[in-house]
Short mmCIF file of C-alpha atoms in Angstrom, two decimals:
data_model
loop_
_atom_site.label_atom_id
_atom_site.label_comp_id
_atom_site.label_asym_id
_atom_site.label_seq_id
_atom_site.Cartn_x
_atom_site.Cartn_y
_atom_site.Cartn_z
CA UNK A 1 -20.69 -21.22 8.24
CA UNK A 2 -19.25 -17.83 7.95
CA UNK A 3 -15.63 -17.81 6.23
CA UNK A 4 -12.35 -17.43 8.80
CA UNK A 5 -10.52 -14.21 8.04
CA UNK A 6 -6.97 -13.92 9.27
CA UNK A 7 -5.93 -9.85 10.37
CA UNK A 8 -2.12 -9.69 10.29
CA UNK A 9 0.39 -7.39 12.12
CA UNK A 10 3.29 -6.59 11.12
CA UNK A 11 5.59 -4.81 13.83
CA UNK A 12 8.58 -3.44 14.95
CA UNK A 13 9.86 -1.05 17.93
CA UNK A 14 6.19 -0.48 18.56
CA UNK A 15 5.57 -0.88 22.13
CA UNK A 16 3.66 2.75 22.02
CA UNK A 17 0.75 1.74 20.01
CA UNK A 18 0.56 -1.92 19.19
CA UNK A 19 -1.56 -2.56 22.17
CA UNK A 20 -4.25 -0.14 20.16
CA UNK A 21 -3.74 -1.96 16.72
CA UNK A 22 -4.38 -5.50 18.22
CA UNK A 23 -7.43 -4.28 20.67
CA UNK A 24 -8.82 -2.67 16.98
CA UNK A 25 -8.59 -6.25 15.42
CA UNK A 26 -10.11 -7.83 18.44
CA UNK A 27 -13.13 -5.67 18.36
CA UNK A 28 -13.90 -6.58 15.13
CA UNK A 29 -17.76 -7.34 14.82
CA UNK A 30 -16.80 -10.22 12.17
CA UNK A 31 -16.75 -14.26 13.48
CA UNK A 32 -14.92 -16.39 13.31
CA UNK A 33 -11.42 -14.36 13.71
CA UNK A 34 -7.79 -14.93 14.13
CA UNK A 35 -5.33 -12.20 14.52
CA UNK A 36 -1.53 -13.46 13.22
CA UNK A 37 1.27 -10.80 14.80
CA UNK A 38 4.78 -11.11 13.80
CA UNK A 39 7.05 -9.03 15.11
CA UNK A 40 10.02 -8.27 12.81
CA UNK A 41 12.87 -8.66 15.88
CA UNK A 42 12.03 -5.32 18.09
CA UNK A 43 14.42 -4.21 19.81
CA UNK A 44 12.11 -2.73 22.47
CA UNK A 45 9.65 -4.21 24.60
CA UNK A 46 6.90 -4.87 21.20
CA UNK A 47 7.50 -8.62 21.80
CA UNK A 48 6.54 -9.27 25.38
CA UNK A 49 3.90 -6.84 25.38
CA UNK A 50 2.67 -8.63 22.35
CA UNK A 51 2.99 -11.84 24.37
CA UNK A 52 1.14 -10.41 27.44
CA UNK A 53 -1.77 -9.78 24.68
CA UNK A 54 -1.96 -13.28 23.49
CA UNK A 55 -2.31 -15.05 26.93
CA UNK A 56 -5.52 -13.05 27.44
CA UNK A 57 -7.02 -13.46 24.21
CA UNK A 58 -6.68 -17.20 22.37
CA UNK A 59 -6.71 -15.62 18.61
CA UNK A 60 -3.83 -13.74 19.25
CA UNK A 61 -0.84 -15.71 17.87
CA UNK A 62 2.59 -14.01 17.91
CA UNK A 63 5.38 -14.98 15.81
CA UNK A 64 8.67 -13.62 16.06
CA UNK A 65 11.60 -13.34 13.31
CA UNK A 66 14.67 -14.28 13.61
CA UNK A 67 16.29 -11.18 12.73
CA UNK A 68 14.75 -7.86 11.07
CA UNK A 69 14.54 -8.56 7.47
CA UNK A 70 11.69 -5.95 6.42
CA UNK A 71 8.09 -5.24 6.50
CA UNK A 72 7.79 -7.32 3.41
CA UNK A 73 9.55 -10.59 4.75
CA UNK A 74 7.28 -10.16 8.20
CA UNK A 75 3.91 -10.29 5.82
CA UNK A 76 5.23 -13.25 4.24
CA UNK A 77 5.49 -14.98 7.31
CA UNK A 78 2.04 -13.82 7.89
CA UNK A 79 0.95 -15.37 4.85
CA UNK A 80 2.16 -18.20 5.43
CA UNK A 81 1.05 -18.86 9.57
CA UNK A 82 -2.51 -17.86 8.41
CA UNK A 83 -5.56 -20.26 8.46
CA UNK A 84 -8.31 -17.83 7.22
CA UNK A 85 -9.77 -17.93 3.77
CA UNK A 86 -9.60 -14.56 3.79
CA UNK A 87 -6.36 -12.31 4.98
CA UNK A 88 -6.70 -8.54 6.00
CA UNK A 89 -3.52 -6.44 6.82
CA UNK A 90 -3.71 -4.24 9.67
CA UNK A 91 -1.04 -1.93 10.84
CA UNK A 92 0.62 -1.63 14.06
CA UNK A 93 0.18 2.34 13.90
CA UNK A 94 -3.24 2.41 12.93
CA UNK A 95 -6.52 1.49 13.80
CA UNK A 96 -9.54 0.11 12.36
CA UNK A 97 -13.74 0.83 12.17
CA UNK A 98 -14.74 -2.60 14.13
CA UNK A 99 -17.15 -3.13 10.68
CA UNK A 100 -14.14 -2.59 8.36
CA UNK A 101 -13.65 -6.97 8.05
CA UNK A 102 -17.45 -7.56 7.42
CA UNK A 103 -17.58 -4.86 5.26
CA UNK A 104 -14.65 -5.74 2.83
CA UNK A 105 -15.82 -9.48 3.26
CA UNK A 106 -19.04 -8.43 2.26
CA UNK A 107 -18.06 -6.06 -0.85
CA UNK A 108 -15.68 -8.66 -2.07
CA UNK A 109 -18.20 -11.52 -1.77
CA UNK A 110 -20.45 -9.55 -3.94
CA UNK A 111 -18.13 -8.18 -6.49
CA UNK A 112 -16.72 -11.71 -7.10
CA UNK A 113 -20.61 -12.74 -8.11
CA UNK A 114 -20.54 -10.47 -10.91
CA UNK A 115 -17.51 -11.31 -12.32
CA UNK A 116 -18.06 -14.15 -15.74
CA UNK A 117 -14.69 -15.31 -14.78
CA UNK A 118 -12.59 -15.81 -11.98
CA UNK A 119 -9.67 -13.16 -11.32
CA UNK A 120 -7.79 -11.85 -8.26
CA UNK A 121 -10.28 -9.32 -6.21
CA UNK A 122 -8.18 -7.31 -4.15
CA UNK A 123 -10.01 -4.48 -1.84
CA UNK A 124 -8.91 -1.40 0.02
CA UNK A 125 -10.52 1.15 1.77
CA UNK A 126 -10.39 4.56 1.93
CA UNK A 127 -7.95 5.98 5.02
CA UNK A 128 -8.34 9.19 7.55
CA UNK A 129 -4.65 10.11 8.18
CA UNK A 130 -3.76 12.14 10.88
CA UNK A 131 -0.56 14.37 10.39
CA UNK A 132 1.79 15.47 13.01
CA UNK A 133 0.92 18.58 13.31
CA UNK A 134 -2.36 17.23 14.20
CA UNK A 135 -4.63 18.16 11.10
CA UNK A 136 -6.95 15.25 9.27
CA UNK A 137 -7.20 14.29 5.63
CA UNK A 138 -8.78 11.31 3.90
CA UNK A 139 -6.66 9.64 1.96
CA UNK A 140 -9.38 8.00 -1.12
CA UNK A 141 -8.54 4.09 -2.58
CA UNK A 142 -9.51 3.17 -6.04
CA UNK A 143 -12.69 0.71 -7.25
CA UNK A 144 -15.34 3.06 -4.73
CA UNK A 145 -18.09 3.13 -7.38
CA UNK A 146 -19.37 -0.02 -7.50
CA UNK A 147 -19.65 -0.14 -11.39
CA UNK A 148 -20.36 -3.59 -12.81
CA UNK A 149 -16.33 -3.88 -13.60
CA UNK A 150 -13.87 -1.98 -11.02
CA UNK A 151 -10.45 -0.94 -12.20
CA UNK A 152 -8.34 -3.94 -13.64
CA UNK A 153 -5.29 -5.12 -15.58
CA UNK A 154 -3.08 -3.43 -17.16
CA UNK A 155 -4.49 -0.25 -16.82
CA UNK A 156 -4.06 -0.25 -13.30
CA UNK A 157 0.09 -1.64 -13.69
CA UNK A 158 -0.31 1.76 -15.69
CA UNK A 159 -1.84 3.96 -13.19
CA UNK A 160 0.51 2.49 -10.49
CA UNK A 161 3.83 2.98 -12.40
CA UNK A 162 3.33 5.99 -14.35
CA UNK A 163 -0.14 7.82 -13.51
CA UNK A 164 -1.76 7.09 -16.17
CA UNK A 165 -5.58 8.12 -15.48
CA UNK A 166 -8.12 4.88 -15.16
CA UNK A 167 -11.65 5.08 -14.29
CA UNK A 168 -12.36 4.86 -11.01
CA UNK A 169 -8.66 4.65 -10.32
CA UNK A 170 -7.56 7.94 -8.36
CA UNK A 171 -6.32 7.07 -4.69
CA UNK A 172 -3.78 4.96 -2.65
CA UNK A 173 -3.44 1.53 -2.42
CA UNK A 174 -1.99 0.96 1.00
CA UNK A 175 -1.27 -2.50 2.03
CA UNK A 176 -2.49 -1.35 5.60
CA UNK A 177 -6.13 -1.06 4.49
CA UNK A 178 -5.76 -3.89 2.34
CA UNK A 179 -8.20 -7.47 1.91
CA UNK A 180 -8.43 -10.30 -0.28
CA UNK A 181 -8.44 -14.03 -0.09
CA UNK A 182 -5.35 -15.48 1.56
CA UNK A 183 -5.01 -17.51 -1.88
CA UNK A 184 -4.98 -14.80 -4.09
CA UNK A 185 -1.39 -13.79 -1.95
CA UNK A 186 -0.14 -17.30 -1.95
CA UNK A 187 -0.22 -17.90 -5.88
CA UNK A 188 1.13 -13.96 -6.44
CA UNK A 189 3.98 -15.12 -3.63
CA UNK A 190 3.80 -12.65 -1.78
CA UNK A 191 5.62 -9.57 -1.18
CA UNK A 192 8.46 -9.21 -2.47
CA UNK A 193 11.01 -9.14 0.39
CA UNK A 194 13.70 -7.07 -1.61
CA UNK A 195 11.48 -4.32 -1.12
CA UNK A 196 11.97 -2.50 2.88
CA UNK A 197 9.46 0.72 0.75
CA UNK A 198 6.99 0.32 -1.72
CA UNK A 199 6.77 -3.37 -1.38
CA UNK A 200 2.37 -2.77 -1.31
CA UNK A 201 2.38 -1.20 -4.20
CA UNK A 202 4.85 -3.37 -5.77
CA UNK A 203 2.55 -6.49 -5.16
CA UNK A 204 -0.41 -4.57 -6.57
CA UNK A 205 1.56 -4.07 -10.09
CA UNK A 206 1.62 -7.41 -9.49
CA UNK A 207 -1.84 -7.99 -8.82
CA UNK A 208 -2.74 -5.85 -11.56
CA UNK A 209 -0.57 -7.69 -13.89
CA UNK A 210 -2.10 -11.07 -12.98
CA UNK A 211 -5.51 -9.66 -14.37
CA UNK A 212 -6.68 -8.06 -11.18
CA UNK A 213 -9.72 -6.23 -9.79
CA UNK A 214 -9.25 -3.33 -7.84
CA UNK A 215 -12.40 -2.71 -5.82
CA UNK A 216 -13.00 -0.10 -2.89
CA UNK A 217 -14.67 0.89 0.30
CA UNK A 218 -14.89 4.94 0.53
CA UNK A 219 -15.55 5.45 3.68
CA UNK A 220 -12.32 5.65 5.83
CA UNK A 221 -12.57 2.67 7.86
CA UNK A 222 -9.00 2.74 8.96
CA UNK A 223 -7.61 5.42 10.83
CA UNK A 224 -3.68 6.10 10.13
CA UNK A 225 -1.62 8.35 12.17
CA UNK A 226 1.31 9.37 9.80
CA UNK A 227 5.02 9.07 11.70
CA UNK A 228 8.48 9.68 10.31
CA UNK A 229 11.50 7.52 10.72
CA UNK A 230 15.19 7.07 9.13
CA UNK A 231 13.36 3.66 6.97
CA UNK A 232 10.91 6.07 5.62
CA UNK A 233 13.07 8.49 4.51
CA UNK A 234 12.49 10.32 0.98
CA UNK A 235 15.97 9.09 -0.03
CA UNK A 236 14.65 5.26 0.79
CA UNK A 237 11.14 6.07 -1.23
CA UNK A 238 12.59 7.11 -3.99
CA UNK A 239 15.58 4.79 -4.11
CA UNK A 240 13.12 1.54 -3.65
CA UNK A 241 9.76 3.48 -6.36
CA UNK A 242 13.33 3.33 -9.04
CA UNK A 243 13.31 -0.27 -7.94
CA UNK A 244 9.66 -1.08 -8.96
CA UNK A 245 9.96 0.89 -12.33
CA UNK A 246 13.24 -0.91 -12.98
CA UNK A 247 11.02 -4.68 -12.01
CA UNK A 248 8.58 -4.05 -14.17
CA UNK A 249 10.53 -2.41 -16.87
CA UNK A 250 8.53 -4.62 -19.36
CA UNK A 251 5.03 -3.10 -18.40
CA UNK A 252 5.79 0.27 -19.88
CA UNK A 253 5.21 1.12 -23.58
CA UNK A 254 8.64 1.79 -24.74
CA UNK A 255 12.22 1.35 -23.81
CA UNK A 256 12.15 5.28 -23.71
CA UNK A 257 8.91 5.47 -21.88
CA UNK A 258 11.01 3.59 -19.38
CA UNK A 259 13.41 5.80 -18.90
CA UNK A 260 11.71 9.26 -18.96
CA UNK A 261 9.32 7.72 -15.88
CA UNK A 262 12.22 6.50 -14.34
CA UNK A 263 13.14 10.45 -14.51
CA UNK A 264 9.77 11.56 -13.94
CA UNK A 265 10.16 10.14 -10.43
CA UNK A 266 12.97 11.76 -9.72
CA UNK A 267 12.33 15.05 -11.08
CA UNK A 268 9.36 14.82 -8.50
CA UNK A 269 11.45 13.73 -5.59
CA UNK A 270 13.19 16.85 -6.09
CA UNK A 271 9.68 18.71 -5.72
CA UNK A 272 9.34 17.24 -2.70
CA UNK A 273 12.94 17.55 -0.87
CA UNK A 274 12.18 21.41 -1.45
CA UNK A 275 14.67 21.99 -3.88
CA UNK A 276 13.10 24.23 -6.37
CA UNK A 277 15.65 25.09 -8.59
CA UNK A 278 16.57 22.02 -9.41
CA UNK A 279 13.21 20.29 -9.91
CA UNK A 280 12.29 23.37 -12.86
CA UNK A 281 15.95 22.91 -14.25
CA UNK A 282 14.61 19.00 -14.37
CA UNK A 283 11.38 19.94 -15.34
CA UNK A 284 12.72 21.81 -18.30
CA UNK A 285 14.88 19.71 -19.38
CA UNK A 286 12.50 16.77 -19.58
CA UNK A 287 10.26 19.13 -21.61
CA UNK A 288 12.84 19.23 -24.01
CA UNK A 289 13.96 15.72 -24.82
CA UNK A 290 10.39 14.52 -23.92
CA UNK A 291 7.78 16.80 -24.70
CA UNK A 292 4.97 14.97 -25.60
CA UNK A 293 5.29 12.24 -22.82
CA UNK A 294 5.92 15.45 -19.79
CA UNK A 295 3.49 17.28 -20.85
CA UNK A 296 0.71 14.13 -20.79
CA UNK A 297 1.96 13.68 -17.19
CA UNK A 298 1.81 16.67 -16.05
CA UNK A 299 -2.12 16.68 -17.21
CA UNK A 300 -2.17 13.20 -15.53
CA UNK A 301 -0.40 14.63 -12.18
CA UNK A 302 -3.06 17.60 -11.86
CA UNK A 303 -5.34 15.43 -9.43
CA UNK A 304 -2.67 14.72 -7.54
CA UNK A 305 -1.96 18.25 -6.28
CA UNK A 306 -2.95 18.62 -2.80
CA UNK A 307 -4.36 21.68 -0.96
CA UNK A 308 -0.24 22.90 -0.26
CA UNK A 309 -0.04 22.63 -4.26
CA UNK A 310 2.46 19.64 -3.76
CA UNK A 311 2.75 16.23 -5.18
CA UNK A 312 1.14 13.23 -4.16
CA UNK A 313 4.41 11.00 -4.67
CA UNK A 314 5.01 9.18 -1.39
CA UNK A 315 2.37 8.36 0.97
CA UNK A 316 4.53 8.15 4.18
CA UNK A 317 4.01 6.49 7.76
#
């Protein structure tokens, strides 16, 4: 019999698109399906509509919390409602290719045959984003090549905290295009609810930490229309990317390693809130007291430019 994946939805004051995130998961060509949606206490009309949903369709279940404690805390409870051996994260802003489940089952099945040993396999694919001005890019994930070994380990903590270049291991990470077996979340515990930003790629440190694979779909089988609101605010990103450095303080190489990324971040924060002036005076500075360690990320940070020359920092919805 085929495996039972559990989708899970996360959301909150989304009463303008939810109904197109849940109708994506139901239209999955995969079977046997449930779809777990917990809505992190809207204070709009997400929750009934969600309701009106789940009478029509039996495996819809909603779940609501009892107050707003965070994207992370609502994918916990996800976690923990689900009964599939496998657990795909959709989000309540996007939608998804109706093959994107048997297609991530299907590359992690295969993938997990080759490896001698077993290890967390975590899989993403690659997203098209759609900006607000209306104009498309694709957004690539990591572990596309389908070498024998995808990015793992270490390396990959490395990549994820301070850009250090892996094989195979350019492009985001996004919880929202994310699949792996539900107990591969369960022994990691989860997401870390301390975390209302960056809590996805905090769990992949994690994951990557733990000795995991990194594997990838390219094609963009999830659709993400990119929104701004006051919890995704560069001020929040950077304050809560400080707080993942300052976790996993023990991952980097040195004590002062540690604290020129922890300056590195901010220097490019400063890129990114437009002030110029102050991100060379950084920039220059960090030259100074650092020079071999800037210079090596600014090599490392050259794939990251995008077509506007800016950096890739934040990835915001």
């Amino acid at each position: 019999m085929a495996s039972l994946v559990t989708i899970g939805i996360t959301c909150f004051n989304a009463e303008r698109h939810i109904a197109n995130a849940i109708s994506s998961a139901i239209a999955q060509s995969w079977e046997p399906l449930e779809i777990v949606v917990v809505d992190d206490r809207s204070s709009d009309h997400t929750f009934e509509l969600v309701e009106q949903i789940a009478k029509n369709h039996a495996q819809v279940r909603l779940f609501r919390q009892s107050e707003n404690l965070g994207v992370a805390a609502a994918r916990n409870r996800i976690i923990e409602e689900a009964k599939g051996d496998f657990l795909a994260f959709f989000d309540d802003d996007d939608v998804s290719d109706p093959d994107r489940i048997a297609t991530q089952y299907q590359r992690i099945i295969e993938y997990e045959g080759q490896l001698p040993e077993l290890a967390p396999v975590i899989c993403h694919t690659a997203r098209l984003q759609i900006t607000l001005n209306g104009s498309e890019r694709i957004e690539q994930t990591m572990g596309c090549s389908r070498k024998k070994e995808a990015p793992n380990g270490p390396a990959v903590a490395g990549r994820l905290l301070w850009g250090e270049p892996v094989e195979d291991g350019y492009g985001a990470v996004a919880t929202c295009s994310q699949m792996a077996r539900t107990s591969t979340y369960k022994t990691l515990g989860g997401f870390d609810p301390a975390f209302r930003r960056s809590e996805d790629m905090e769990f992949c440190v994690r994951v990557a930490r733990a000795g995991g694979h990194f594997i990838g779909i390219a094609a963009p089988l999830v659709t993400q229309t990119l929104t701004y609101s006051s919890d995704k605010s560069l001020d929040k990103e950077l304050h809560y990317k400080l707080q993942v450095i300052d976790k996993h303080q023990n991952a980097f190489k040195t004590k002062e390693h540690y604290r020129f990324s922890r300056e590195w971040v901010k220097t490019k924060y400063l890129w990114l809130q437009g002030d110029r002036t102050s991100f060379i005076r950084n920039l220059a500075m960090s030259a100074i007291t650092h020079p071999l360690l800037t210079w090596s990320r600014l090599w490392y940070a050259l794939p990251q430019f995008d077509s506007n020359h800016s950096f890739s920092l934040f990835h915001r919805k």
